[in-house]
Amino acid sequence: MSSRAKVLVYGLLSLLCVPFVFPTWWMVTSSFKPTSEIFAYPPRLLPSQWHFGAYREVFRLQPFAEQYWNSLYIAAVVTVGTMAVASLAGYAFARIRFPGQNALFVVVLTGLLIPSEVTIVPLFQLFNRFGMIDTHWPLILVPIFGAPSVLATFIMRQFFVTLPKELEEAARVDGLGRFATFRRIALPLARPALGAVGIFTFLNSWNLFLEPVVYLSSKDKFTLPQALTQYVDAYGGPMWDVQLSAASLTALPVLVVFVIAQRQFVEGLAHTGLKG
């Protein structure tokens, strides 16, 4: 493109970014504003005076550091576990032929059609019977082995379908078995798809709200989405400056994960077609 066309394109893209960037900018900058200035109209791009007291209140009013760690380690465990299960299941559906393979894959995909609210009651009864209520086990086991991992399995299966079979045939000639072929040949080539699965899974686990509300009752076991609702004053009204400060801290890991894995995320979506 010519220089004039580039300027026009980048200018248009900059304008289109404003509706997406401004809410985040307002959230972060408003966390440093006094409450009286947060809802000033027209909104200020920067606070007139920078206040850091709301960030201290975030950790004083609740065990926020412990809640932060809860969300972080749960999201990490769920992401790693889902990537492992989905890659194995996706490879099996893509490469191992067995009777009823396509029918079983369709049954698995129906998990995408079932809202989590439908299964929350029987799952609560199941975990209550095993004494897992008010623990983090439901928040780990359900995403890894339940319906939330169906999308990850679909992405991995579609990616493995696109891999040339000649690579695996060459590995078989060299004496590698099925699992060794998967671990040494297929899995290293699936980094783009794993990156996409990792981001989807991390975001889903990090943003879970209904499940923690149902399963958890102790503040020291809360995850961040649940903890954000607890910053209220004596009358039950929201403490806006404290909530915005906590929300700004909550958004940091998501931004870091996306920046690190954005290339794999885009490549994974580009290679995940509808073949097969």
CSV table of C-alpha atoms in Angstrom, one decimal:
chain,number,residue,atom,x,y,z
A,1,MET,CA,0.0,0.0,0.0
A,2,SER,CA,1.0,3.6,-0.5
A,3,SER,CA,1.9,5.8,2.4
A,4,ARG,CA,-1.4,7.7,2.1
A,5,ALA,CA,-3.3,4.4,2.2
A,6,LYS,CA,-1.4,3.2,5.3
A,7,VAL,CA,-2.1,6.4,7.1
A,8,LEU,CA,-5.8,6.1,6.3
A,9,VAL,CA,-6.0,2.4,7.3
A,10,TYR,CA,-4.1,3.0,10.6
A,11,GLY,CA,-6.2,6.0,11.4
A,12,LEU,CA,-9.4,4.1,10.8
A,13,LEU,CA,-8.2,1.2,13.0
A,14,SER,CA,-7.2,3.6,15.7
A,15,LEU,CA,-10.8,5.0,15.7
A,16,LEU,CA,-12.3,1.6,15.8
A,17,CYS,CA,-10.1,0.7,18.9
A,18,VAL,CA,-11.5,3.6,20.9
A,19,PRO,CA,-14.8,1.8,22.0
A,20,PHE,CA,-12.7,-1.2,23.1
A,21,VAL,CA,-9.8,0.6,24.8
A,22,PHE,CA,-11.7,3.4,26.5
A,23,PRO,CA,-13.6,1.3,29.1
A,24,THR,CA,-10.3,-0.3,30.2
A,25,TRP,CA,-8.6,3.0,30.3
A,26,TRP,CA,-11.5,4.5,32.4
A,27,MET,CA,-11.4,1.5,34.8
A,28,VAL,CA,-7.6,1.9,35.4
A,29,THR,CA,-7.5,5.6,35.7
A,30,SER,CA,-10.7,5.8,37.8
A,31,SER,CA,-9.1,3.5,40.3
A,32,PHE,CA,-6.8,6.4,41.2
A,33,LYS,CA,-9.6,9.0,41.4
A,34,PRO,CA,-11.6,10.0,44.5
A,35,THR,CA,-15.2,8.8,44.4
A,36,SER,CA,-16.6,12.2,43.6
A,37,GLU,CA,-14.5,12.4,40.4
A,38,ILE,CA,-15.2,8.9,39.1
A,39,PHE,CA,-18.6,9.8,37.6
A,40,ALA,CA,-17.7,13.3,36.6
A,41,TYR,CA,-19.2,14.4,33.2
A,42,PRO,CA,-17.5,14.7,30.8
A,43,PRO,CA,-15.2,11.9,32.0
A,44,ARG,CA,-11.6,12.9,32.7
A,45,LEU,CA,-9.0,10.9,30.9
A,46,LEU,CA,-6.6,11.3,33.9
A,47,PRO,CA,-7.3,12.0,37.5
A,48,SER,CA,-6.7,15.5,38.8
A,49,GLN,CA,-4.9,14.0,41.7
A,50,TRP,CA,-3.6,10.5,42.0
A,51,HIS,CA,-4.9,8.6,45.0
A,52,PHE,CA,-3.5,5.2,45.9
A,53,GLY,CA,-5.6,4.6,49.0
A,54,ALA,CA,-8.1,2.4,47.2
A,55,TYR,CA,-5.4,-0.1,46.4
A,56,ARG,CA,-4.5,-0.4,50.1
A,57,GLU,CA,-8.2,-0.8,51.0
A,58,VAL,CA,-8.4,-3.8,48.5
A,59,PHE,CA,-6.0,-5.8,50.7
A,60,ARG,CA,-7.3,-4.5,54.0
A,61,LEU,CA,-11.0,-5.3,53.6
A,62,GLN,CA,-10.5,-8.8,52.3
A,63,PRO,CA,-7.8,-11.5,52.1
A,64,PHE,CA,-7.3,-10.3,48.4
A,65,ALA,CA,-3.8,-11.7,48.1
A,66,GLU,CA,-5.0,-15.2,49.0
A,67,GLN,CA,-8.0,-14.9,46.7
A,68,TYR,CA,-5.7,-13.8,43.9
A,69,TRP,CA,-3.6,-16.9,44.5
A,70,ASN,CA,-6.8,-19.0,44.5
A,71,SER,CA,-7.8,-17.8,41.0
A,72,LEU,CA,-4.3,-18.0,39.7
A,73,TYR,CA,-3.5,-21.5,40.7
A,74,ILE,CA,-7.0,-22.8,39.8
A,75,ALA,CA,-6.7,-21.3,36.3
A,76,ALA,CA,-3.2,-22.6,35.8
A,77,VAL,CA,-4.2,-26.2,36.9
A,78,VAL,CA,-7.4,-26.1,34.8
A,79,THR,CA,-5.5,-24.8,31.7
A,80,VAL,CA,-2.7,-27.5,31.9
A,81,GLY,CA,-5.2,-30.3,32.7
A,82,THR,CA,-7.6,-29.2,29.8
A,83,MET,CA,-4.7,-29.0,27.4
A,84,ALA,CA,-3.6,-32.5,28.3
A,85,VAL,CA,-7.0,-34.1,28.2
A,86,ALA,CA,-8.1,-32.2,25.0
A,87,SER,CA,-4.9,-33.0,23.1
A,88,LEU,CA,-5.2,-36.7,23.9
A,89,ALA,CA,-8.9,-36.8,23.1
A,90,GLY,CA,-8.5,-34.7,19.9
A,91,TYR,CA,-5.7,-36.9,18.6
A,92,ALA,CA,-7.7,-40.0,19.3
A,93,PHE,CA,-10.7,-38.6,17.3
A,94,ALA,CA,-8.5,-37.5,14.5
A,95,ARG,CA,-6.2,-40.5,14.1
A,96,ILE,CA,-7.6,-43.6,15.8
A,97,ARG,CA,-10.3,-45.3,13.8
A,98,PHE,CA,-12.9,-47.3,15.8
A,99,PRO,CA,-16.6,-48.2,15.4
A,100,GLY,CA,-19.0,-45.3,16.1
A,101,GLN,CA,-16.2,-42.7,16.0
A,102,ASN,CA,-18.1,-40.0,14.3
A,103,ALA,CA,-21.3,-40.7,16.3
A,104,LEU,CA,-19.3,-40.4,19.6
A,105,PHE,CA,-17.7,-37.2,18.4
A,106,VAL,CA,-21.1,-35.7,17.7
A,107,VAL,CA,-22.2,-36.8,21.2
A,108,VAL,CA,-19.2,-35.0,22.7
A,109,LEU,CA,-20.0,-31.9,20.8
A,110,THR,CA,-23.5,-31.8,22.2
A,111,GLY,CA,-21.8,-30.7,25.4
A,112,LEU,CA,-21.5,-27.2,23.8
A,113,LEU,CA,-25.3,-27.0,23.7
A,114,ILE,CA,-25.8,-27.6,27.4
A,115,PRO,CA,-25.6,-24.5,29.6
A,116,SER,CA,-23.7,-24.8,32.8
A,117,GLU,CA,-26.7,-23.6,34.8
A,118,VAL,CA,-28.5,-26.8,33.8
A,119,THR,CA,-26.0,-29.2,35.4
A,120,ILE,CA,-25.0,-27.1,38.4
A,121,VAL,CA,-27.6,-28.6,40.7
A,122,PRO,CA,-26.8,-32.3,40.1
A,123,LEU,CA,-23.1,-31.5,40.2
A,124,PHE,CA,-23.5,-29.8,43.5
A,125,GLN,CA,-25.3,-32.8,44.9
A,126,LEU,CA,-22.5,-35.1,43.5
A,127,PHE,CA,-19.7,-33.0,45.1
A,128,ASN,CA,-21.6,-32.6,48.3
A,129,ARG,CA,-21.9,-36.4,48.6
A,130,PHE,CA,-18.1,-36.6,48.3
A,131,GLY,CA,-17.5,-33.8,50.8
A,132,MET,CA,-16.0,-31.4,48.3
A,133,ILE,CA,-18.2,-28.4,48.9
A,134,ASP,CA,-16.3,-25.3,50.0
A,135,THR,CA,-13.2,-26.7,48.3
A,136,HIS,CA,-11.6,-25.9,45.0
A,137,TRP,CA,-12.0,-29.4,43.6
A,138,PRO,CA,-15.3,-28.7,41.8
A,139,LEU,CA,-13.7,-25.6,40.1
A,140,ILE,CA,-10.9,-27.8,38.8
A,141,LEU,CA,-12.5,-31.1,37.9
A,142,VAL,CA,-15.6,-29.8,36.1
A,143,PRO,CA,-13.8,-27.7,33.6
A,144,ILE,CA,-11.2,-30.3,32.8
A,145,PHE,CA,-13.5,-33.3,32.5
A,146,GLY,CA,-16.8,-31.7,31.8
A,147,ALA,CA,-18.5,-29.7,29.1
A,148,PRO,CA,-16.1,-26.7,29.2
A,149,SER,CA,-13.3,-28.9,27.7
A,150,VAL,CA,-15.5,-29.9,24.7
A,151,LEU,CA,-14.5,-26.8,22.7
A,152,ALA,CA,-10.8,-27.5,23.5
A,153,THR,CA,-11.2,-31.1,22.2
A,154,PHE,CA,-12.9,-29.8,19.0
A,155,ILE,CA,-10.0,-27.4,18.3
A,156,MET,CA,-7.4,-30.0,18.9
A,157,ARG,CA,-9.2,-32.6,16.8
A,158,GLN,CA,-9.5,-30.2,13.9
A,159,PHE,CA,-5.9,-29.3,14.1
A,160,PHE,CA,-4.6,-32.9,14.2
A,161,VAL,CA,-6.8,-33.7,11.2
A,162,THR,CA,-4.9,-31.1,9.1
A,163,LEU,CA,-1.5,-32.7,9.9
A,164,PRO,CA,0.0,-34.8,7.1
A,165,LYS,CA,-0.2,-38.5,7.9
A,166,GLU,CA,3.2,-39.0,6.2
A,167,LEU,CA,4.9,-37.6,9.3
A,168,GLU,CA,3.3,-40.2,11.6
A,169,GLU,CA,4.0,-43.0,9.0
A,170,ALA,CA,7.7,-42.0,9.0
A,171,ALA,CA,7.7,-42.2,12.8
A,172,ARG,CA,6.1,-45.7,12.7
A,173,VAL,CA,8.8,-46.8,10.3
A,174,ASP,CA,11.4,-45.6,12.9
A,175,GLY,CA,9.7,-47.8,15.5
A,176,LEU,CA,7.7,-45.3,17.5
A,177,GLY,CA,4.4,-46.5,19.0
A,178,ARG,CA,1.1,-44.6,19.0
A,179,PHE,CA,1.7,-42.6,22.2
A,180,ALA,CA,5.4,-41.9,21.3
A,181,THR,CA,4.3,-40.6,17.9
A,182,PHE,CA,1.8,-38.4,19.6
A,183,ARG,CA,4.3,-37.1,22.1
A,184,ARG,CA,7.2,-36.6,19.8
A,185,ILE,CA,5.6,-35.7,16.5
A,186,ALA,CA,2.0,-34.5,16.8
A,187,LEU,CA,2.1,-32.6,20.0
A,188,PRO,CA,5.1,-30.4,19.3
A,189,LEU,CA,3.5,-29.4,15.9
A,190,ALA,CA,0.3,-28.5,17.8
A,191,ARG,CA,1.7,-25.5,19.6
A,192,PRO,CA,-0.6,-23.0,17.8
A,193,ALA,CA,-3.7,-25.0,18.7
A,194,LEU,CA,-2.5,-25.5,22.3
A,195,GLY,CA,-2.0,-21.7,22.5
A,196,ALA,CA,-5.6,-21.1,21.5
A,197,VAL,CA,-6.8,-23.7,23.9
A,198,GLY,CA,-4.7,-22.3,26.7
A,199,ILE,CA,-6.1,-18.8,26.3
A,200,PHE,CA,-9.7,-19.9,26.0
A,201,THR,CA,-9.4,-22.1,29.0
A,202,PHE,CA,-7.5,-19.6,31.2
A,203,LEU,CA,-10.0,-16.9,30.4
A,204,ASN,CA,-13.0,-19.2,31.1
A,205,SER,CA,-11.5,-20.4,34.5
A,206,TRP,CA,-10.4,-16.9,35.5
A,207,ASN,CA,-13.8,-15.4,34.8
A,208,LEU,CA,-16.0,-18.1,36.5
A,209,PHE,CA,-18.6,-16.6,38.8
A,210,LEU,CA,-21.6,-18.8,39.1
A,211,GLU,CA,-19.6,-21.9,40.1
A,212,PRO,CA,-17.6,-20.3,42.9
A,213,VAL,CA,-20.7,-18.7,44.3
A,214,VAL,CA,-22.4,-22.1,44.4
A,215,TYR,CA,-19.5,-24.2,45.7
A,216,LEU,CA,-17.6,-21.8,48.0
A,217,SER,CA,-18.6,-20.1,51.2
A,218,SER,CA,-15.4,-19.2,53.0
A,219,LYS,CA,-13.8,-15.9,52.1
A,220,ASP,CA,-10.3,-17.3,52.2
A,221,LYS,CA,-11.3,-19.7,49.4
A,222,PHE,CA,-13.1,-17.2,47.2
A,223,THR,CA,-11.9,-16.6,43.7
A,224,LEU,CA,-11.5,-13.0,42.2
A,225,PRO,CA,-14.9,-12.7,40.4
A,226,GLN,CA,-16.6,-13.7,43.6
A,227,ALA,CA,-14.4,-11.4,45.7
A,228,LEU,CA,-15.1,-8.4,43.6
A,229,THR,CA,-18.7,-8.4,44.8
A,230,GLN,CA,-17.8,-8.2,48.4
A,231,TYR,CA,-16.5,-4.6,48.3
A,232,VAL,CA,-19.5,-2.8,49.6
A,233,ASP,CA,-20.1,-0.1,52.3
A,234,ALA,CA,-22.1,-0.4,55.5
A,235,TYR,CA,-25.4,0.2,53.5
A,236,GLY,CA,-24.6,-2.4,50.9
A,237,GLY,CA,-23.7,0.1,48.2
A,238,PRO,CA,-20.6,-0.4,46.0
A,239,MET,CA,-17.3,1.1,46.9
A,240,TRP,CA,-16.5,2.2,43.4
A,241,ASP,CA,-12.9,3.3,43.9
A,242,VAL,CA,-12.0,0.0,45.7
A,243,GLN,CA,-13.9,-2.1,43.2
A,244,LEU,CA,-12.2,-0.5,40.2
A,245,SER,CA,-8.8,-1.0,41.9
A,246,ALA,CA,-9.5,-4.7,42.5
A,247,ALA,CA,-10.8,-5.1,39.0
A,248,SER,CA,-7.7,-3.4,37.5
A,249,LEU,CA,-5.5,-5.9,39.5
A,250,THR,CA,-7.7,-8.7,38.3
A,251,ALA,CA,-7.3,-7.9,34.6
A,252,LEU,CA,-3.5,-8.0,34.7
A,253,PRO,CA,-2.9,-11.8,34.4
A,254,VAL,CA,-5.4,-11.9,31.4
A,255,LEU,CA,-3.4,-9.2,29.6
A,256,VAL,CA,-0.1,-11.0,30.3
A,257,VAL,CA,-1.4,-14.3,29.1
A,258,PHE,CA,-2.8,-12.9,25.9
A,259,VAL,CA,0.4,-10.9,25.1
A,260,ILE,CA,2.6,-13.9,25.6
A,261,ALA,CA,0.4,-16.4,23.6
A,262,GLN,CA,-1.4,-14.1,21.1
A,263,ARG,CA,0.7,-15.4,18.2
A,264,GLN,CA,-0.2,-19.0,19.0
A,265,PHE,CA,-3.8,-17.9,19.5
A,266,VAL,CA,-4.1,-16.4,16.1
A,267,GLU,CA,-2.3,-19.3,14.4
A,268,GLY,CA,-4.4,-21.8,16.2
A,269,LEU,CA,-7.6,-20.3,15.1
A,270,ALA,CA,-6.2,-20.0,11.5
A,271,HIS,CA,-5.3,-23.7,11.4
A,272,THR,CA,-8.5,-24.9,13.1
A,273,GLY,CA,-10.8,-25.3,10.1
A,274,LEU,CA,-13.8,-27.6,9.5
A,275,LYS,CA,-11.9,-30.3,7.7
A,276,GLY,CA,-13.0,-33.8,8.4
